[in-house]
């Protein structure tokens, strides 16, 4: 039962952190920025990996 209590405590902790993070995203208007980044569709771009320093 101790492991189940620890798991439940961990889940509640994660939910609290997630809620706070989501609240801050709204306060700082980061969701709008995230939407713009998603619209960019970077996965379709041609990337020069050498310029990015990726070998």
mmCIF file of C-alpha atoms in Angstrom:
data_model
loop_
_atom_site.group_PDB
_atom_site.id
_atom_site.type_symbol
_atom_site.label_atom_id
_atom_site.label_comp_id
_atom_site.label_asym_id
_atom_site.label_seq_id
_atom_site.Cartn_x
_atom_site.Cartn_y
_atom_site.Cartn_z
ATOM 1 C CA UNK A 1 0.000 0.000 0.000
ATOM 2 C CA UNK A 2 2.954 2.324 0.598
ATOM 3 C CA UNK A 3 3.935 2.153 -3.091
ATOM 4 C CA UNK A 4 0.374 2.989 -4.139
ATOM 5 C CA UNK A 5 0.368 5.990 -1.771
ATOM 6 C CA UNK A 6 3.673 7.169 -3.227
ATOM 7 C CA UNK A 7 2.332 6.756 -6.750
ATOM 8 C CA UNK A 8 -0.807 8.728 -5.931
ATOM 9 C CA UNK A 9 1.265 11.464 -4.288
ATOM 10 C CA UNK A 10 3.499 11.587 -7.367
ATOM 11 C CA UNK A 11 0.484 11.812 -9.702
ATOM 12 C CA UNK A 12 -1.038 14.650 -7.655
ATOM 13 C CA UNK A 13 2.305 16.456 -7.653
ATOM 14 C CA UNK A 14 2.578 16.134 -11.429
ATOM 15 C CA UNK A 15 -0.985 17.391 -11.898
ATOM 16 C CA UNK A 16 -0.284 20.430 -9.714
ATOM 17 C CA UNK A 17 2.881 21.215 -11.666
ATOM 18 C CA UNK A 18 1.058 20.787 -14.955
ATOM 19 C CA UNK A 19 -1.757 23.095 -13.866
ATOM 20 C CA UNK A 20 0.694 25.772 -12.735
ATOM 21 C CA UNK A 21 2.660 25.468 -15.975
ATOM 22 C CA UNK A 22 -0.507 25.761 -18.057
ATOM 23 C CA UNK A 23 -1.613 28.812 -16.044
ATOM 24 C CA UNK A 24 1.760 30.492 -16.656
ATOM 25 C CA UNK A 25 1.563 29.704 -20.368
ATOM 26 C CA UNK A 26 -1.689 31.666 -20.483
ATOM 27 C CA UNK A 27 -0.368 34.527 -18.341
ATOM 28 C CA UNK A 28 2.752 34.926 -20.452
ATOM 29 C CA UNK A 29 0.811 34.439 -23.731
ATOM 30 C CA UNK A 30 3.104 31.573 -24.636
ATOM 31 C CA UNK A 31 0.286 29.482 -26.095
ATOM 32 C CA UNK A 32 -0.077 31.979 -28.924
ATOM 33 C CA UNK A 33 3.651 31.722 -29.602
ATOM 34 C CA UNK A 34 3.463 27.913 -29.487
ATOM 35 C CA UNK A 35 0.640 28.038 -32.044
ATOM 36 C CA UNK A 36 2.779 30.179 -34.353
ATOM 37 C CA UNK A 37 5.704 27.777 -33.993
ATOM 38 C CA UNK A 38 3.423 24.851 -34.808
ATOM 39 C CA UNK A 39 2.153 26.690 -37.895
ATOM 40 C CA UNK A 40 5.746 26.988 -39.157
ATOM 41 C CA UNK A 41 5.878 23.214 -39.842
ATOM 42 C CA UNK A 42 9.647 23.049 -39.406
ATOM 43 C CA UNK A 43 9.602 19.337 -40.180
ATOM 44 C CA UNK A 44 9.005 20.239 -43.847
ATOM 45 C CA UNK A 45 11.907 22.675 -44.106
ATOM 46 C CA UNK A 46 15.196 21.917 -45.779
ATOM 47 C CA UNK A 47 17.771 21.997 -42.992
ATOM 48 C CA UNK A 48 21.496 22.411 -43.595
ATOM 49 C CA UNK A 49 22.739 20.264 -40.731
ATOM 50 C CA UNK A 50 26.327 21.460 -41.186
ATOM 51 C CA UNK A 51 25.236 25.062 -40.543
ATOM 52 C CA UNK A 52 23.456 23.863 -37.435
ATOM 53 C CA UNK A 53 26.601 22.105 -36.195
ATOM 54 C CA UNK A 54 24.999 18.646 -36.433
ATOM 55 C CA UNK A 55 27.158 15.905 -37.857
#
